[in-house]
Short mmCIF file of C-alpha atoms in Angstrom, two decimals:
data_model
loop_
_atom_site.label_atom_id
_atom_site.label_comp_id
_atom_site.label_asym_id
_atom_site.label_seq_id
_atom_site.Cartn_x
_atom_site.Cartn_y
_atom_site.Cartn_z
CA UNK K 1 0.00 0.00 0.00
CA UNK K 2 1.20 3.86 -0.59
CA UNK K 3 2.52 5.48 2.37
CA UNK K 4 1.35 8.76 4.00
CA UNK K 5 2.68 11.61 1.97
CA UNK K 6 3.75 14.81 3.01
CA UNK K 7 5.38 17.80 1.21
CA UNK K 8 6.93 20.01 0.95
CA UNK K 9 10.06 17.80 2.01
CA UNK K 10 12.09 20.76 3.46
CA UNK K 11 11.02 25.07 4.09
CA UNK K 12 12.82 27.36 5.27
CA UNK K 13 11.31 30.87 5.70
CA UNK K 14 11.50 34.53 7.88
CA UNK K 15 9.92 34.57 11.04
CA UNK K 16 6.47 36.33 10.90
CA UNK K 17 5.77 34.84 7.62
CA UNK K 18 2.87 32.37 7.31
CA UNK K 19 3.73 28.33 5.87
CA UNK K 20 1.41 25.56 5.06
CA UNK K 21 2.03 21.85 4.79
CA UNK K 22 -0.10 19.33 3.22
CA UNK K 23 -0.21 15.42 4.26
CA UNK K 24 -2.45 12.89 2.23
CA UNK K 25 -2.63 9.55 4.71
CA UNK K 26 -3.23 6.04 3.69
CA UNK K 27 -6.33 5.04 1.89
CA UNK K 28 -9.25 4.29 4.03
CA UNK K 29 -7.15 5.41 7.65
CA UNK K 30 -9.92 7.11 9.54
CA UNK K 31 -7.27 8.94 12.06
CA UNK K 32 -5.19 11.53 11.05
CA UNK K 33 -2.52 13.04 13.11
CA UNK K 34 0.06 16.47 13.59
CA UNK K 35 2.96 15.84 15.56
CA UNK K 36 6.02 18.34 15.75
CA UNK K 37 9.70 17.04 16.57
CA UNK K 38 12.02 19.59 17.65
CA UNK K 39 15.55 18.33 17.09
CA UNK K 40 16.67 16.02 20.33
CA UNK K 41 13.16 15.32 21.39
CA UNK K 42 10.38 13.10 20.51
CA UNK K 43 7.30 13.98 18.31
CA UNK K 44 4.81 15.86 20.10
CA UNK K 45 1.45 15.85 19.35
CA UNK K 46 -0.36 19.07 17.73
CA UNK K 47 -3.72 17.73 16.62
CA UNK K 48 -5.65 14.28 16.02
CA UNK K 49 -8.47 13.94 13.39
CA UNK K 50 -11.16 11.25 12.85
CA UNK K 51 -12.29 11.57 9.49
CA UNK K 52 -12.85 15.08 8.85
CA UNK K 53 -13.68 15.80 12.76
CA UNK K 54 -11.32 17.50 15.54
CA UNK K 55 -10.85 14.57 17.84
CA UNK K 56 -7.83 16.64 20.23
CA UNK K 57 -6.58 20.02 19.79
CA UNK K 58 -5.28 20.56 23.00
CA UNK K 59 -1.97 20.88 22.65
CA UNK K 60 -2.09 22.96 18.91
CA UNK K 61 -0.95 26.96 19.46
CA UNK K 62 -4.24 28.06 18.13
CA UNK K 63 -2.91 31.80 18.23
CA UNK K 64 -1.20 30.98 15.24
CA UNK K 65 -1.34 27.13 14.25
CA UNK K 66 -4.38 25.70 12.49
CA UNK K 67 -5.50 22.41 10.22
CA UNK K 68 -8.56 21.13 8.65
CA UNK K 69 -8.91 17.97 7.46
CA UNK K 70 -11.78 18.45 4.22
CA UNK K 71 -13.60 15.69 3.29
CA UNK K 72 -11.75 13.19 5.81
CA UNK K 73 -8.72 12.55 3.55
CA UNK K 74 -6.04 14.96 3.00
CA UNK K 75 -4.95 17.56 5.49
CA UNK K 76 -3.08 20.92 5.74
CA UNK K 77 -1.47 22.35 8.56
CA UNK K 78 -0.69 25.96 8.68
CA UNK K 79 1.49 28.19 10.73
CA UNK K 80 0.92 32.12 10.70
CA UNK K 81 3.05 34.31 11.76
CA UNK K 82 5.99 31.84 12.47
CA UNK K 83 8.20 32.40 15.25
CA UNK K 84 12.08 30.97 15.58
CA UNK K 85 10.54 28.29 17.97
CA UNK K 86 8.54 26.38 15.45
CA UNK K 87 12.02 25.15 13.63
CA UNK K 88 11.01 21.25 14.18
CA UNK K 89 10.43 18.64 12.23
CA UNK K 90 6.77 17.91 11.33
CA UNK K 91 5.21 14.57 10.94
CA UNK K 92 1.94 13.68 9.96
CA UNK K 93 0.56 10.19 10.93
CA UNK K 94 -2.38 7.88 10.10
CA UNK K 95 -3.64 5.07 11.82
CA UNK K 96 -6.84 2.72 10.99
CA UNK K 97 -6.60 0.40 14.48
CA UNK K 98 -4.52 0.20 17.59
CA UNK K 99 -2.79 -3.13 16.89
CA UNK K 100 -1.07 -1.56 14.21
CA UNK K 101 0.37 1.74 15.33
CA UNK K 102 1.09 4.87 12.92
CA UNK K 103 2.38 4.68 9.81
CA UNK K 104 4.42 8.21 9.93
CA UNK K 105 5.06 10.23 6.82
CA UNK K 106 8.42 11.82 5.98
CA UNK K 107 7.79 14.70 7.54
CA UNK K 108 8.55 18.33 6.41
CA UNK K 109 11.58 20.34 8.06
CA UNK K 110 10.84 23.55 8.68
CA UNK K 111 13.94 25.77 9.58
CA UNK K 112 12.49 30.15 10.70
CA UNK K 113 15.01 32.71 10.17
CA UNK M 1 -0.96 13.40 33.04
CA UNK M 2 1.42 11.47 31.42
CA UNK M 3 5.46 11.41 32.01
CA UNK M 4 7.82 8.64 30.03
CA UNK M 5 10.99 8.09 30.87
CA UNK M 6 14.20 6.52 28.58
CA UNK M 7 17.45 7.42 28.73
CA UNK M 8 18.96 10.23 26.35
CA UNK M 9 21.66 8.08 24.84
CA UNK M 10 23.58 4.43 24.68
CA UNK M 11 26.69 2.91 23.22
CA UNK M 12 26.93 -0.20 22.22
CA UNK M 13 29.40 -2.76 20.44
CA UNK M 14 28.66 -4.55 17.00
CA UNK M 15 27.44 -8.10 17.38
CA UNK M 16 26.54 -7.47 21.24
CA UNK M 17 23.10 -7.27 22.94
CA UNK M 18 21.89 -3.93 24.05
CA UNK M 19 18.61 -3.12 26.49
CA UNK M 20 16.77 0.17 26.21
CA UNK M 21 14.35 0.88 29.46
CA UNK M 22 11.13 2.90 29.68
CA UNK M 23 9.23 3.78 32.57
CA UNK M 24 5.80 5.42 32.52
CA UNK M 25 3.34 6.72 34.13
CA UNK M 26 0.42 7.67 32.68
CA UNK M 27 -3.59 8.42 33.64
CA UNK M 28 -4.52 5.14 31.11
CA UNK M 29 -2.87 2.73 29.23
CA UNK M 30 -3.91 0.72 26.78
CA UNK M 31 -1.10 -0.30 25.08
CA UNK M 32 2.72 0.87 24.49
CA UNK M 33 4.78 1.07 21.29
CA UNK M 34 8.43 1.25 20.34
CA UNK M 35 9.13 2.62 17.09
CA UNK M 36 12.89 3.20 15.18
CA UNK M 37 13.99 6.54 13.82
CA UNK M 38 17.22 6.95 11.76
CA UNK M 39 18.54 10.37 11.47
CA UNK M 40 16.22 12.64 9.14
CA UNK M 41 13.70 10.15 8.67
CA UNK M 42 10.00 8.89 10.08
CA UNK M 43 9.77 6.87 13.15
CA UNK M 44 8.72 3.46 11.74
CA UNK M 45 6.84 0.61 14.31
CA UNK M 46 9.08 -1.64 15.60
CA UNK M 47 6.91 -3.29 18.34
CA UNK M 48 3.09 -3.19 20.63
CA UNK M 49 2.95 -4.50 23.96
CA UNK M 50 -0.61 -4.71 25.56
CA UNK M 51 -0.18 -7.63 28.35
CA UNK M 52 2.50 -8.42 30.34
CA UNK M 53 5.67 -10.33 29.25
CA UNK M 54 8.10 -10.68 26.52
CA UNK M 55 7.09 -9.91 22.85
CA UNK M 56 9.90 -11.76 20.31
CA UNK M 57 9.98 -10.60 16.69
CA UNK M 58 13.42 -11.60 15.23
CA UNK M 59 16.71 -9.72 17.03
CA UNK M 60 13.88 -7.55 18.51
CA UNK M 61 12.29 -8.30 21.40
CA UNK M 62 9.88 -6.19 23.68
CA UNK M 63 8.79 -6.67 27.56
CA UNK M 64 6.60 -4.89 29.87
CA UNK M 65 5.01 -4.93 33.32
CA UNK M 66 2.07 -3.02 33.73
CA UNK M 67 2.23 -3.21 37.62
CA UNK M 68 5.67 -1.49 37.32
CA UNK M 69 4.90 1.03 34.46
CA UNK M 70 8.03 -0.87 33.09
CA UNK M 71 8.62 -1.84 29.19
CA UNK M 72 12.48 -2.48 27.68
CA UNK M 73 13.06 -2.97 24.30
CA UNK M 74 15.65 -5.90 23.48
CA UNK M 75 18.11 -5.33 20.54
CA UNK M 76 20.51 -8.60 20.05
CA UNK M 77 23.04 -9.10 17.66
CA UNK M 78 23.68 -5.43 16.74
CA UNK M 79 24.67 -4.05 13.29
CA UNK M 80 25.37 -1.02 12.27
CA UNK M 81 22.50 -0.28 10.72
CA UNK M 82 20.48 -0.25 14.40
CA UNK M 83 22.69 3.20 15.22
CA UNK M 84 19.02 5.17 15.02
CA UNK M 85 17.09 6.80 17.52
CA UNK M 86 14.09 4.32 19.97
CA UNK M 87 11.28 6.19 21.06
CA UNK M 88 8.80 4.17 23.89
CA UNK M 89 5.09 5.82 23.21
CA UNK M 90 2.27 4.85 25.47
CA UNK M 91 -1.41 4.73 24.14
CA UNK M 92 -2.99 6.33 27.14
CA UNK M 93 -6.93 6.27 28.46
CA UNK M 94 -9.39 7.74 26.18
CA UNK M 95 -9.14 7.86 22.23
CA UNK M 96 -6.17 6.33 20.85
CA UNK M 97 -3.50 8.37 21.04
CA UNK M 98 0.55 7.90 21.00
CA UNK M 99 2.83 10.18 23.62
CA UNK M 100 6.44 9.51 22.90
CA UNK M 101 9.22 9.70 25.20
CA UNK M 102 12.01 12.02 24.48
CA UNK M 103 13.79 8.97 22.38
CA UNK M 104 17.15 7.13 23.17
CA UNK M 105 19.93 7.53 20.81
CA UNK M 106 21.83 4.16 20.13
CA UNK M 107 25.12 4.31 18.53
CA UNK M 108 26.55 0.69 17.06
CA UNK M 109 30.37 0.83 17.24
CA UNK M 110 32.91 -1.12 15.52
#
């Protein structure tokens, strides 16, 4: 089966400039997760979906981080204004039971100047 | 809450058998993970533990105790190619959802 995709691979922008990422998870995976991975750490999570509904958005900067998830497949992620502290890695994640665990996507590296 | 424990890094020798630890404690559990992550890439599932005891899946092998909020993951006969980082993840109570630990980093020496 395809994996989860993500793009773009790598971004690199100015602080206080707005980014988006895009992640298209494996057909017919009802759960769709956000997780950010600052460098040394492990993933955090930023937002779970179940189909095209907000399951847990508690830990997701809603000041300036939000994501939809349209018609329970794809998803974007977007970040506006950035600030130097969002440089982390970010993975998206889909899941269709518990037995089986994530299937992660490549993730996009996102370096603020 | 929820608060997992591994340790930051470990050095081991080619060909030897290494033992990474997690401790937890967490408001729920319903299951814990360990998943592999090489430098730059995606954590990919390495193991699931729901009930006590020792999990065998090739030189892999998991273990936990619930009672102890305990799990170590088993790495025998190491090769290079296991130098990556091992992050323990706990599916707490409520919807199923994965917190990691901060991730061990294993280095595979000559």
């Amino acid at each position: 089966e395809a994996g989860v995709a993500q793009s773009p691979r790598y971004k690199i922008i100015e602080k206080r400039q707005s980014v988006a990422f895009w992640c298209n998870p494996i057909s017919g995976h009802a759960t769709l997760y956000w997780y950010q991975q600052i460098l040394g750490q492990g993933p955090k999570l930023l937002i779970q979906f179940q189909n095209n509904g907000v399951v847990d958005d508690s830990q997701l900067p809603k000041d300036r981080f939000s994501a939809e998830r349209l018609k329970g497949v794809d998803s974007t992620l977007k970040i506006q204004p950035a600030k130097l502290e969002d440089s982390a890695v970010y993975l998206c994640a889909s899941s269709s039971d518990r037995v089986r665990g994530y299937t992660f996507g490549s993730g996009t590296r996102l370096t603020v100047v | 809450g929820q608060n997992i424990d591994q340790p930051t890094e470990m050095t081991a020798t080619e060909g030897a058998i290494v033992q990474i630890n997690c401790t937890y404690q967490t408001s729920g559990f319903n299951g814990l993970f360990w998943y592999q992550q090489h430098a730059g890439e995606a954590p990919t599932f390495l193991s699931y533990n729901v009930l006590d005891g020792l999990e065998e899946k090739g030189r892999f092998s998991s273990f936990l105790s619930r009672s102890k909020g305990y799990s170590y993951l088993l790495l025998k006969e190491l090769q290079m190619k296991d130098s990556a980082s091992y992050l323990c993840a706990v599916d707490g109570a409520g919807s199923y959802q994965l917190t990691f630990g901060k991730g061990t980093k294993l280095s595979v020496i000559p």
